[in-house]
Tab-separated table of C-alpha atoms and ligand atoms in Angstrom:
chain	number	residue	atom	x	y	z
A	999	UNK	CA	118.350	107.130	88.403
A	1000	UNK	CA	116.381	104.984	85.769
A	1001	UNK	CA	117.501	101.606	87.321
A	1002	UNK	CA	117.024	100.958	90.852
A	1003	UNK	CA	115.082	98.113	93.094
A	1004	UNK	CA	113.265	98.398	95.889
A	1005	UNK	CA	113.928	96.832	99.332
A	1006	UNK	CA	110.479	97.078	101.027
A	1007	UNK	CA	110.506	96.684	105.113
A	1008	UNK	CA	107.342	96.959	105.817
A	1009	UNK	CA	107.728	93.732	107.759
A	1010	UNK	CA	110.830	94.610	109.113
A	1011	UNK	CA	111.311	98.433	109.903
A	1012	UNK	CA	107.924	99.094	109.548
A	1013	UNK	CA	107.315	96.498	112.625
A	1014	UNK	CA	109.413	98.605	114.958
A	1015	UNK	CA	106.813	101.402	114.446
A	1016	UNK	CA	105.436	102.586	117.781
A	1017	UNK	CA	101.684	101.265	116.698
A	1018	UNK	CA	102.717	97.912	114.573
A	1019	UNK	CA	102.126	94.226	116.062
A	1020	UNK	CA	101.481	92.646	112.912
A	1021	UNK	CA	100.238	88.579	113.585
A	1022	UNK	CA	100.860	86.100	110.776
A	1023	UNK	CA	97.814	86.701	109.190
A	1024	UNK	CA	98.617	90.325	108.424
A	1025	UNK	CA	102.328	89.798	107.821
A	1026	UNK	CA	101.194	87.323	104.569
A	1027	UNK	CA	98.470	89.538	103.194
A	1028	UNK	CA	100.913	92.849	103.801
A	1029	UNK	CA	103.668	90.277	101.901
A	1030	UNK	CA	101.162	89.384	99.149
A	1031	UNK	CA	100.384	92.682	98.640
A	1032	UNK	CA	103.868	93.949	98.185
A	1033	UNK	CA	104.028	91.445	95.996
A	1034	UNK	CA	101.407	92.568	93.635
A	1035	UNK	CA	102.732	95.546	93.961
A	1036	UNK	CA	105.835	94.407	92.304
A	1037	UNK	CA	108.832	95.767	94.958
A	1038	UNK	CA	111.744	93.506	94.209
A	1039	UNK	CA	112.320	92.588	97.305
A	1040	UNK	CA	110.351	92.191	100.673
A	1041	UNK	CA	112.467	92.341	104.274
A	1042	UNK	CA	111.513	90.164	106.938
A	1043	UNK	CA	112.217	91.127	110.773
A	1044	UNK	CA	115.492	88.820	112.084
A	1045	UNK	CA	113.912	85.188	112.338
A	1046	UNK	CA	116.532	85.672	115.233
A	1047	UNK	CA	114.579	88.078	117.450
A	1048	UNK	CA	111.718	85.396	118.683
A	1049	UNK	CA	110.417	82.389	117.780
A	1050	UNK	CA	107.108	84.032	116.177
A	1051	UNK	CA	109.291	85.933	114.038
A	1052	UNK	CA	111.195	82.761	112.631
A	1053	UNK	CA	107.748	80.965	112.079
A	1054	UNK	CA	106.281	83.966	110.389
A	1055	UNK	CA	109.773	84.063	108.436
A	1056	UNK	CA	109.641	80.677	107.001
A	1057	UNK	CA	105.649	80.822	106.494
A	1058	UNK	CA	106.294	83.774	103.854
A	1059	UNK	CA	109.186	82.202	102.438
A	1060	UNK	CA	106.472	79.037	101.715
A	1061	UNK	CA	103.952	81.846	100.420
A	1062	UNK	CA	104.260	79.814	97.244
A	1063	UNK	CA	104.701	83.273	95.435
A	1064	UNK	CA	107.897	82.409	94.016
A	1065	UNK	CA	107.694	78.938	94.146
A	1066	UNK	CA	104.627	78.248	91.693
A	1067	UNK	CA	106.047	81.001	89.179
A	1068	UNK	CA	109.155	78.929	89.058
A	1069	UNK	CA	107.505	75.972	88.686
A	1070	UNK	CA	105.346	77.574	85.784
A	1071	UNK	CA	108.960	78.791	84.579
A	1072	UNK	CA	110.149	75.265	83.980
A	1073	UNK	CA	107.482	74.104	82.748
A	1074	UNK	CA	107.006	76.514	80.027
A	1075	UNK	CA	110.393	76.490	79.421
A	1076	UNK	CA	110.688	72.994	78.708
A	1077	UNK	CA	107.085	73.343	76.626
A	1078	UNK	CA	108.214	76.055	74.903
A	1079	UNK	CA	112.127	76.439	75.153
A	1080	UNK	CA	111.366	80.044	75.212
A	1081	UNK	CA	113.418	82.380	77.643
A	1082	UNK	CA	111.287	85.406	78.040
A	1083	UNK	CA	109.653	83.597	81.214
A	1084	UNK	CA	112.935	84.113	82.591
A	1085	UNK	CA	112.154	87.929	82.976
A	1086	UNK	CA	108.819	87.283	83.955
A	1087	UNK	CA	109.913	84.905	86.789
A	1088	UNK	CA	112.289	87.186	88.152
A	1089	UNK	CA	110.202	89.852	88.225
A	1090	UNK	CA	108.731	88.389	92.036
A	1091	UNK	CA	109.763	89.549	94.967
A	1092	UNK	CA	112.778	87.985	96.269
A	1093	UNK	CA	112.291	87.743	100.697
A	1094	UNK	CA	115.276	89.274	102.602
A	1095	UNK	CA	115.824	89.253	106.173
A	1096	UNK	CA	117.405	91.519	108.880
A	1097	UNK	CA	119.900	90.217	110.731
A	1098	UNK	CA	122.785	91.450	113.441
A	1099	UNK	CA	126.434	90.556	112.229
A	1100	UNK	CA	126.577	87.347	114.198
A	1101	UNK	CA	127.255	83.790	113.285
A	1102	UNK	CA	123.904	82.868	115.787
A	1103	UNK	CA	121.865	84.776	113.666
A	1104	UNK	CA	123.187	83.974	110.481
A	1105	UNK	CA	122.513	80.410	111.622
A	1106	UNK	CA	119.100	80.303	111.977
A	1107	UNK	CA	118.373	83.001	109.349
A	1108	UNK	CA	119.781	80.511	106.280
A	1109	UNK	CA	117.431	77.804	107.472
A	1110	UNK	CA	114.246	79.592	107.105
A	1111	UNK	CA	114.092	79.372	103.296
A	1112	UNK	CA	115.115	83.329	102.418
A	1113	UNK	CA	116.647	83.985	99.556
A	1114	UNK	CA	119.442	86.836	101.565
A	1115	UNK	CA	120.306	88.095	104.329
A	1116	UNK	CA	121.102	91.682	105.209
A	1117	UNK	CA	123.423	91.900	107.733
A	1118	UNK	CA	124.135	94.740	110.050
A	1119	UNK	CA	126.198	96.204	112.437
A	1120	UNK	CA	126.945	99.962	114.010
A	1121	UNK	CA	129.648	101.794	113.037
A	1122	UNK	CA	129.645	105.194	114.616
A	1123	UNK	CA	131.631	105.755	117.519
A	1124	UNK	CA	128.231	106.540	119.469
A	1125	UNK	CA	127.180	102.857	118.617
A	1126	UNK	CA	130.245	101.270	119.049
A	1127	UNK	CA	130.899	102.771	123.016
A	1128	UNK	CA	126.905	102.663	123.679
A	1129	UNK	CA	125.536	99.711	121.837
A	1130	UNK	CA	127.387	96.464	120.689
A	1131	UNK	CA	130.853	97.673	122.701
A	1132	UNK	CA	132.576	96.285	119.510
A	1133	UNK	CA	135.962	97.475	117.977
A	1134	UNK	CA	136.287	97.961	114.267
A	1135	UNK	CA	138.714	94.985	113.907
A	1136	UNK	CA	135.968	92.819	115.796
A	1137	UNK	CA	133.600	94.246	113.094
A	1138	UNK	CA	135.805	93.377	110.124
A	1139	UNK	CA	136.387	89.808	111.075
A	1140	UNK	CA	132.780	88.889	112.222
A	1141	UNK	CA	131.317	90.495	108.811
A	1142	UNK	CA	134.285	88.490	106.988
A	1143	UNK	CA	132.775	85.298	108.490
A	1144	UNK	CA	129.431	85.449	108.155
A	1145	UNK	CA	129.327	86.646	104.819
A	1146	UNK	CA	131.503	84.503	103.648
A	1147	UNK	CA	128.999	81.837	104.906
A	1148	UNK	CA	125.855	83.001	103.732
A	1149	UNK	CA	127.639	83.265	100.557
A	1150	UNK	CA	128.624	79.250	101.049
A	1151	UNK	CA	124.984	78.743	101.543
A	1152	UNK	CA	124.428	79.963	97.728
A	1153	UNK	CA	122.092	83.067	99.346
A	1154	UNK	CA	122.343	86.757	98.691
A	1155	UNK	CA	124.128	88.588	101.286
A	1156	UNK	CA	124.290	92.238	101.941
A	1157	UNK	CA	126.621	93.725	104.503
A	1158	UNK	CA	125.280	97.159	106.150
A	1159	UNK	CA	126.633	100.027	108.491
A	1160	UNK	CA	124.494	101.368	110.889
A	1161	UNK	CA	124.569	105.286	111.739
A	1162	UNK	CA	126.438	105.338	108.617
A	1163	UNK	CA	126.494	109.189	108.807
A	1164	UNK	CA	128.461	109.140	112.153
A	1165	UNK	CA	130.388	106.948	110.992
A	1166	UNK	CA	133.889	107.398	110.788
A	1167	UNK	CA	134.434	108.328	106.443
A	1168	UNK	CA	138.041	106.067	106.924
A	1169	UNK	CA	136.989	102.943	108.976
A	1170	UNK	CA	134.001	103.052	106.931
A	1171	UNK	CA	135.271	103.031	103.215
A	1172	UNK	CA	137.939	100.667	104.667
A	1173	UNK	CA	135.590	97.907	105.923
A	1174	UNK	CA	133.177	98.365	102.836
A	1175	UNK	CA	136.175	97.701	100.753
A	1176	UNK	CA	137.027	94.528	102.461
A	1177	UNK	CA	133.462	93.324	102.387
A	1178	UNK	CA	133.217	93.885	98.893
A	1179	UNK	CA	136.429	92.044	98.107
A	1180	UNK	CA	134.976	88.514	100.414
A	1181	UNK	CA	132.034	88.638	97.391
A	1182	UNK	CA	129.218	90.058	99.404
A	1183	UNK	CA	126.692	91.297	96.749
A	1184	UNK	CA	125.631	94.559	98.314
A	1185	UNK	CA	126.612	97.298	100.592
A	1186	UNK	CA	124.492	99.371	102.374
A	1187	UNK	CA	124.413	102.523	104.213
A	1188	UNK	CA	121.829	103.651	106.907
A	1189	UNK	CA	120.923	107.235	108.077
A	1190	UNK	CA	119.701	105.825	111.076
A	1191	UNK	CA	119.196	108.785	113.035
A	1192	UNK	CA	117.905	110.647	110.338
A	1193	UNK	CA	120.587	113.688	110.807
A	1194	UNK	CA	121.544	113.549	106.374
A	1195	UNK	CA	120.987	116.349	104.199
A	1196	UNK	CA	120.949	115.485	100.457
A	1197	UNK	CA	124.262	116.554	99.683
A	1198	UNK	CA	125.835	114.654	102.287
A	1199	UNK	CA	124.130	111.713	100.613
A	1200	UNK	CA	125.038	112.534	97.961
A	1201	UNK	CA	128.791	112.572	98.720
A	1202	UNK	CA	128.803	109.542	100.687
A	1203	UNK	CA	127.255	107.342	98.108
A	1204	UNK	CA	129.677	108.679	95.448
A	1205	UNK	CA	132.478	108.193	97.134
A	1206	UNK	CA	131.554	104.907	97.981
A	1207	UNK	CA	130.778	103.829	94.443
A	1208	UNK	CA	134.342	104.602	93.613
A	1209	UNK	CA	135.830	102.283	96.411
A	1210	UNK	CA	133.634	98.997	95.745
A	1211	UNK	CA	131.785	97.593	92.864
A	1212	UNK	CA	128.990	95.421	94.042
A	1213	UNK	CA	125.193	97.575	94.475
A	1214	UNK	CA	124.718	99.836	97.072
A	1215	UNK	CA	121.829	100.168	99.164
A	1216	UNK	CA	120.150	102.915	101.121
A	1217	UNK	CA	118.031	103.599	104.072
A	1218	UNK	CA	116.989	106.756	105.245
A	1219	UNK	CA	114.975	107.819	108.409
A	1220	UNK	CA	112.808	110.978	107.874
A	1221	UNK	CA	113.477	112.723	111.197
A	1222	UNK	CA	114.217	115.483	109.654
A	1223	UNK	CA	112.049	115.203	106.192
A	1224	UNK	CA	114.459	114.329	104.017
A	1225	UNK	CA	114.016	110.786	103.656
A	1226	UNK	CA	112.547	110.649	99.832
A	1227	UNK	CA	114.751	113.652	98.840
A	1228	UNK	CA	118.124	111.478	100.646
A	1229	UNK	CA	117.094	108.623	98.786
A	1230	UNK	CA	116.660	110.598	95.201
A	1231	UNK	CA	120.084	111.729	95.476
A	1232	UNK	CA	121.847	108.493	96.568
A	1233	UNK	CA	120.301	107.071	93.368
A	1234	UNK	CA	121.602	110.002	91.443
A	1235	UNK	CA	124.861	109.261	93.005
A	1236	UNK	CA	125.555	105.622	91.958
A	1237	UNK	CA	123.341	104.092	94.982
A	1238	UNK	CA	121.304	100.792	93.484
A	1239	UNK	CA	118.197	100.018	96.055
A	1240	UNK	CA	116.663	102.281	97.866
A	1241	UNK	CA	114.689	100.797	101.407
A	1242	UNK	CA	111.183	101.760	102.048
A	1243	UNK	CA	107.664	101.412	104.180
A	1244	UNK	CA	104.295	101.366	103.561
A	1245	UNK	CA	103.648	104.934	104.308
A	1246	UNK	CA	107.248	105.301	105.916
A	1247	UNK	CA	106.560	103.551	109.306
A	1248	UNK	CA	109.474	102.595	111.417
A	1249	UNK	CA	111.326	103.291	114.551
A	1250	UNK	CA	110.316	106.947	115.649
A	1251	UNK	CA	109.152	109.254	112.701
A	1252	UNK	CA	110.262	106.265	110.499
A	1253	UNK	CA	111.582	105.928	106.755
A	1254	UNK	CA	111.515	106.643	103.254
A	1255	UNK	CA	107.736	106.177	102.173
A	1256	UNK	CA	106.356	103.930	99.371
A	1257	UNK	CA	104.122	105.945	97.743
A	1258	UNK	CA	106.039	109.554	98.028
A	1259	UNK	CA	109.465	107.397	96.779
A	1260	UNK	CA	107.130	105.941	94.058
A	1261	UNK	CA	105.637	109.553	93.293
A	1262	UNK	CA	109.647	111.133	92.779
A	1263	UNK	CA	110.649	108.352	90.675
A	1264	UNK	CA	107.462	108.341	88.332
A	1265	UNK	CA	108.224	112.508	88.086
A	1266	UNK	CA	111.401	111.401	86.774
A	1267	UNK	CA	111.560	108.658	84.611
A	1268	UNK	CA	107.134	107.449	84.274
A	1269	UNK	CA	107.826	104.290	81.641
A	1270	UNK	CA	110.273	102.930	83.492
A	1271	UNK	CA	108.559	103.268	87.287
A	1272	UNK	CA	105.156	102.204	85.277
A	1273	UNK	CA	107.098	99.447	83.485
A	1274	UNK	CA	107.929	97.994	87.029
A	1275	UNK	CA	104.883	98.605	89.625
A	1276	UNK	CA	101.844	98.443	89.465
A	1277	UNK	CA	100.853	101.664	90.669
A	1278	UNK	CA	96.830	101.001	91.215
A	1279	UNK	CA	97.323	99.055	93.852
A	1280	UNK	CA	98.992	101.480	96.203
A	1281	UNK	CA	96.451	102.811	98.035
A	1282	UNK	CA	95.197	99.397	98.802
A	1283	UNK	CA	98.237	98.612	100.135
A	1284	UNK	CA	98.361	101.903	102.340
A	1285	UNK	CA	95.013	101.536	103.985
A	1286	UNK	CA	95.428	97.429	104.516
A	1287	UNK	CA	98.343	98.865	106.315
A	1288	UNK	CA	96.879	101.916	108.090
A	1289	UNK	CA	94.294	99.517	109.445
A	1290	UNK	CA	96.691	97.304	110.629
A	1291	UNK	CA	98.409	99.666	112.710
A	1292	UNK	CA	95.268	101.833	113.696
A	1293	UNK	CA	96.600	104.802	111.916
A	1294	UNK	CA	94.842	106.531	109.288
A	1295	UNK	CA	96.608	108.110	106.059
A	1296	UNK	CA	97.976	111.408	106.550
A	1297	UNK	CA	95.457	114.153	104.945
A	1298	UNK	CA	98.567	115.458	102.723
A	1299	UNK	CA	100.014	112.333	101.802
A	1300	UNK	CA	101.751	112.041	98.670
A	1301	UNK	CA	99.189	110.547	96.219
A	1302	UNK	CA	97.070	109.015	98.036
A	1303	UNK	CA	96.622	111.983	100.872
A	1304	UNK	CA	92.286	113.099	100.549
A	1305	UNK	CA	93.585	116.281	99.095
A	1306	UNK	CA	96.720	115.083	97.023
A	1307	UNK	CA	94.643	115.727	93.808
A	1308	UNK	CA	92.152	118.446	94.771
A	1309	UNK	CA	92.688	121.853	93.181
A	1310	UNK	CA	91.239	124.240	94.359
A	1311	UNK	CA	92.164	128.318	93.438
A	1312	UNK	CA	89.353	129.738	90.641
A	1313	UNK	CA	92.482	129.985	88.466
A	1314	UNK	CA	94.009	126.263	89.415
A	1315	UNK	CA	90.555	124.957	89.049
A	1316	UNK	CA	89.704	126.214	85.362
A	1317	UNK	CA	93.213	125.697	83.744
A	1318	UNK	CA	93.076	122.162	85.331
A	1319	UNK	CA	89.776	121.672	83.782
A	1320	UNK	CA	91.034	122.766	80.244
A	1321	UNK	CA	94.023	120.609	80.846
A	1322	UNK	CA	95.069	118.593	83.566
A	1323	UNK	CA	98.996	119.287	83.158
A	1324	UNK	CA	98.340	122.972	83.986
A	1325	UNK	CA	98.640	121.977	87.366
A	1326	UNK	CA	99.528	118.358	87.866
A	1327	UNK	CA	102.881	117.031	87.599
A	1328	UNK	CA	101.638	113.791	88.092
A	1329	UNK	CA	98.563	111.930	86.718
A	1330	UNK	CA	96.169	110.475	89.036
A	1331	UNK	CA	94.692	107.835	86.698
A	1332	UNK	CA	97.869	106.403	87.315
A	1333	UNK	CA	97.620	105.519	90.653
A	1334	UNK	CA	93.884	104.203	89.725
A	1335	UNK	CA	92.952	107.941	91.721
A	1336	UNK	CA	90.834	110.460	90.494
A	1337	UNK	CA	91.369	114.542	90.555
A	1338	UNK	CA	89.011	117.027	92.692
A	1339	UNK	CA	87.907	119.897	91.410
A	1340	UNK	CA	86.928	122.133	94.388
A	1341	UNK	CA	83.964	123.695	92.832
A	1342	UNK	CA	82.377	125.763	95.731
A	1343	UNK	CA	84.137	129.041	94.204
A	1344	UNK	CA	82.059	130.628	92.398
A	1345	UNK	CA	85.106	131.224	89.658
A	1346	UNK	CA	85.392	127.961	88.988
A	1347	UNK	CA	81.815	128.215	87.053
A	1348	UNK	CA	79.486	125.255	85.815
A	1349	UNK	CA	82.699	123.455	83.901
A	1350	UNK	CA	83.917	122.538	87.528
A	1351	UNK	CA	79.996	120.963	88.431
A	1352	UNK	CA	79.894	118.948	85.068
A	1353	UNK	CA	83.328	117.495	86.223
A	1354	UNK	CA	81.902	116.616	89.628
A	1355	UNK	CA	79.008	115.096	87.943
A	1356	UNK	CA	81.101	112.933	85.712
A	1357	UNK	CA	82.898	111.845	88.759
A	1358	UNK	CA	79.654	110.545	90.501
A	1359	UNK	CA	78.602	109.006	87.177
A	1360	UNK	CA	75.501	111.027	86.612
A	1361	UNK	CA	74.020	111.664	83.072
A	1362	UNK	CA	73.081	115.723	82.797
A	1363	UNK	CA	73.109	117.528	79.670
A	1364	UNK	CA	75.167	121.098	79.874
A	1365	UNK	CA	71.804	122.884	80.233
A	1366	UNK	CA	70.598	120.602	83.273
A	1367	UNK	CA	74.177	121.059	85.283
A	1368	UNK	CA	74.108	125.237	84.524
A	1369	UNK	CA	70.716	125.188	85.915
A	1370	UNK	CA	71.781	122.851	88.908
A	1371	UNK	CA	74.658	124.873	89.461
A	1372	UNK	CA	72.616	127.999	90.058
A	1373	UNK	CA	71.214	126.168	93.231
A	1374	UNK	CA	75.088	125.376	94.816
A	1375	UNK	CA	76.209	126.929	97.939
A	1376	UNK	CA	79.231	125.873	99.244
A	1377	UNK	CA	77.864	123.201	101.661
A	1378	UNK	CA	77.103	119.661	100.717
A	1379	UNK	CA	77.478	120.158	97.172
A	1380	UNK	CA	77.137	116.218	96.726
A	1381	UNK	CA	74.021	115.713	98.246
A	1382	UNK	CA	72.705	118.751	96.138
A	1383	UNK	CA	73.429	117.398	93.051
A	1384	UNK	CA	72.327	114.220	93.905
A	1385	UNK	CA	68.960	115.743	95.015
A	1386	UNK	CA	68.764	117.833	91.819
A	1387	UNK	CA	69.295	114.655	89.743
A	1388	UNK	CA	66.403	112.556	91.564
A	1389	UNK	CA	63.952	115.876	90.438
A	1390	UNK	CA	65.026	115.501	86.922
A	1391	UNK	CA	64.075	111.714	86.789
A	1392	UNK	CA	60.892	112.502	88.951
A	1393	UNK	CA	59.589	115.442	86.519
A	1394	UNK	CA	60.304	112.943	83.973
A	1395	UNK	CA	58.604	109.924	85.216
B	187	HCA	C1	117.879	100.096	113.271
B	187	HCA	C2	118.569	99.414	112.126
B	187	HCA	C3	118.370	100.057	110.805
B	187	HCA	C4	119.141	99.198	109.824
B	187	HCA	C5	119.262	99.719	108.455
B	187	HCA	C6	119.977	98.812	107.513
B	187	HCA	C7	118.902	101.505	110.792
B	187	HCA	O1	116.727	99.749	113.537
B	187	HCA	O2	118.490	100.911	113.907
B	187	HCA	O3	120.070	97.609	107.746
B	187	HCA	O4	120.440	99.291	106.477
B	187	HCA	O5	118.136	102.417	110.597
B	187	HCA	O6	120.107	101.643	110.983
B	187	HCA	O7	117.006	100.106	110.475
B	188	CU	CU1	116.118	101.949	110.132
């Protein structure tokens, strides 16, 4: 699982959440800050779908993001004639967008300046009848077509099945193998009813890695919770990029989250997820994005939740205090976050109030925090400490 990219859609999926009408303004900074972030690559909503949408599409493509680094690039490169920038340069966030299976779309999608298109189309028989009204020969020839002209176009192309999961297994290993063999550079599969367990994932992607050879991307819906778990076993299974939101927004209940995909990945391999994010500026991220949509972050989130790091048990509380591992799987200082030590227990004892103290940045000696400590009930602790610090300074001064 130690090798896999990102496909953030935020700006795609994440704009078909109930609350989201991002304007251009927020689409860049939300873009920027992906960026930052470090996700490999950032999906755009279909520049097909309105004329806002292609604007907005070709005014993050100009973002200047990758442009100036590839500038730099050359420039050092012919300074220097080193080739490390190389890694460096392609370390940026490549922009994607969305688009249906359709020669229109494709059309106006490869003039906005993207650097791939991910094409979709339904699959499952429910889609098929309901939806488009297309056969699978109809689908095979239109996906033949248009990715063989994005390809002509010299842009990335992935071709994706929607409803993937009710999706006939033949017609859909059939017309994956066909893609694959017109050059498209990815395949994708979509639980886009959110009806997957793991092991079906798991199957699916590993059968599929044995019938084409190009990467294989995911993208999960979380109807029934198993969005990060679906997407940890399609990686163990061969699966190559992995589609998420900024706190998994999207059509109904929505996707595979950021932060909780970031949070299984670091659990399994730290270096490399460390190597590739930067992990500080998640929660940034999160609440420029709550904001946006008027939502605020769940109280349980993973990482970034209010009590994601609190511990709180007499027991929890004083191992975690003697070491942090007791109890933690994952380190908060990583995220830039700090651990809460739910003192008002009266097992948890004065080590738990000189934490607290350190955490407001307060100088007390040991004796000064025991004898503050003796004054805590359970409410307000904060303002109690605070009030007990102000004495010491006034009996001082
Ligand atoms: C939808 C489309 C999609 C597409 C996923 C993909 C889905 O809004 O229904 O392109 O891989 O969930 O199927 O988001
Ligand atoms: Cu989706």
């Amino acid at each position: 699982v130690s090798n896999f990219k990102i496909i953030e859609s935020t700006l795609r999926e994440g704009e078909q959440f109930a609350n989201a009408f991002f304007d251009t303004e927020t689409k860049v900074k939300i873009a920027k800050a992906l960026d930052a972030f470090g996700v490999e690559y950032i999906e755009l909503t279909s520049p097909a779908s309105s004329e806002q949408s292609r604007k907005d599409c070709e005014i993050i493509c100009n973002l200047g993001l990758k442009a100036s680094r590839y500038i730099a690039f050359y420039w050092l490169c012919a300074l220097k004639k080193q080739t490390f920038v190389l890694t460096w340069a392609s370390e940026q966030a490549k922009i994607l967008t969305h688009v249906r299976c359709h020669m229109d779309d494709a059309r106006i999608a490869v003039e906005t300046g993207v650097d791939g298109l991910d094409i979709v189309i339904g699959t499952s028989p429910q889609l098929m009848q309901h939806s488009h009204g297309k056969s699978m020969d109809y689908i095979r020839d239109t996906a033949i077509e248009v990715i063989q002209y994005v390809k002509s176009k010299g842009l990335e192309c992935r071709f994706s099945s929607e409803d993937s999961f009710r999706s006939d297994l033949v017609d859909l290993l059939n017309i994956y193998s066909i893609v694959s063999k017109v050059g498209v550079d990815r395949v994708g599969i979509a639980d886009t009813v959110g009806c997957a367990s793991p092991r079906q994932v798991y199957d699916l992607v590993r059968t599929l890695r044995g019938v084409v050879h190009c990467d294989i991307e995911t993208h999960f819906h979380n109807d029934t919770g198993c969005a990060i778990a679906n997407a940890y076993c399609a990686l163990e299974a061969g699966a190559t990029h992995v589609d998420t939101s900024v706190l998994g927004i999207g059509e109904r209940n929505g996707i595979t989250p950021l932060g909780g995909f970031v949070a299984r990945m670091l659990v399994a391999d730290r270096d490399y997820v460390k190597s590739k994010y930067d992990l500080t500026k998640l929660k940034s991220i999160e609440d420029l994005v709550a904001g946006a949509v008027e939502i605020n972050v769940p109280f349980n989130n993973y990482i970034t939740g209010f009590c994601a790091f609190t511990h709180k048990a007499g027991i929890h509380a004083k191992a975690i205090l003697a070491n942090p591992t007791t109890y933690e799987i994952i380190n908060p200082a990583d995220f830039g976050m700090t651990r809460y030590v739910h003192f008002a227990s009266r097992l948890t004892g004065w080590n738990a109030i000189k934490s607290r103290v350190n955490q407001l940045g307060l100088e007390m000696t040991d004796s000064q925090i025991k004898s503050c400590t003796r004054h805590l009930t359970i409410e307000d602790t904060d303002t109690i400490i605070n009030a007990f610090y102000e004495n010491l300074y006034a009996d001082h001064g």
